[in-house]
Coordinates of C-alpha atoms in Angstrom, one line a residue:
W1 CA -4.7 10.7 15.5
S2 CA -2.5 13.6 14.1
P3 CA -1.2 14.6 10.7
Q4 CA 2.2 13.6 11.7
S5 CA 1.1 10.0 12.8
A6 CA -0.7 9.6 9.5
L7 CA 2.3 10.7 7.6
G8 CA 4.4 8.2 9.4
Q9 CA 1.8 5.5 8.6
L10 CA 1.8 6.3 4.9
Q11 CA 5.5 6.2 4.8
A12 CA 5.6 2.7 6.5
N13 CA 2.8 1.5 4.0
L14 CA 4.8 2.9 1.1
K15 CA 8.0 1.1 2.3
A16 CA 6.1 -2.3 2.9
A17 CA 4.4 -1.8 -0.7
E18 CA 7.9 -1.3 -2.4
A19 CA 9.6 -4.1 -0.5
E20 CA 6.7 -6.5 -1.5
S21 CA 7.2 -5.4 -5.1
E22 CA 10.9 -6.1 -4.9
A23 CA 10.2 -9.5 -3.3
Q24 CA 7.8 -10.3 -6.2
M25 CA 10.4 -9.2 -8.7
E26 CA 13.0 -11.5 -7.2
Q27 CA 10.8 -14.3 -7.2
F28 CA 9.9 -13.8 -10.7
L29 CA 13.6 -13.7 -11.7
S30 CA 14.4 -16.7 -9.8
Q31 CA 11.6 -18.3 -11.8
E32 CA 9.7 -19.1 -8.4
L33 CA 6.5 -17.3 -10.0
P34 CA 4.7 -18.0 -13.4
L35 CA 4.3 -14.8 -15.4
D36 CA 0.7 -14.4 -15.0
T37 CA 0.7 -14.6 -11.4
F38 CA 3.7 -12.2 -11.2
L39 CA 2.0 -9.6 -13.5
E40 CA -1.1 -9.7 -11.3
S41 CA 0.6 -9.4 -8.0
F42 CA 3.2 -6.9 -9.3
C43 CA 0.7 -4.5 -10.9
Q44 CA -1.3 -4.7 -7.4
S45 CA 1.8 -3.8 -5.3
R46 CA 2.9 -1.1 -7.7
T47 CA -0.6 0.4 -7.6
Q48 CA -0.6 0.4 -3.8
S49 CA 2.8 2.0 -3.7
H50 CA 1.7 4.9 -6.1
I51 CA -1.4 5.4 -4.1
H52 CA 0.7 5.7 -0.8
R53 CA 3.1 7.9 -2.5
T54 CA 0.6 10.3 -3.7
Q55 CA -1.2 10.3 -0.5
M56 CA 2.1 11.0 1.4
E57 CA 2.9 13.8 -0.9
K58 CA -0.5 15.5 -0.7
L59 CA -0.4 15.2 3.1
Q60 CA 3.1 16.8 3.1
E61 CA 1.9 19.8 0.9
L62 CA -0.9 20.4 3.3
L63 CA 1.4 20.2 6.4
Q64 CA 3.8 22.8 4.9
K65 CA 0.9 25.5 4.3

């Protein structure tokens, strides 16, 4: 384990969460997902995305010091 590998993992997790959000949005817009299901899953995906982004930014700040 190293800070650089953790940063890479966070970046990969962020990219995956954002891709999942986009896929959910496309499914909703093509009427494949009902509104309730979309809102629940989309909010979870966006929350994960924000968590990963915040963790990544904090780790980058620590590595710059």
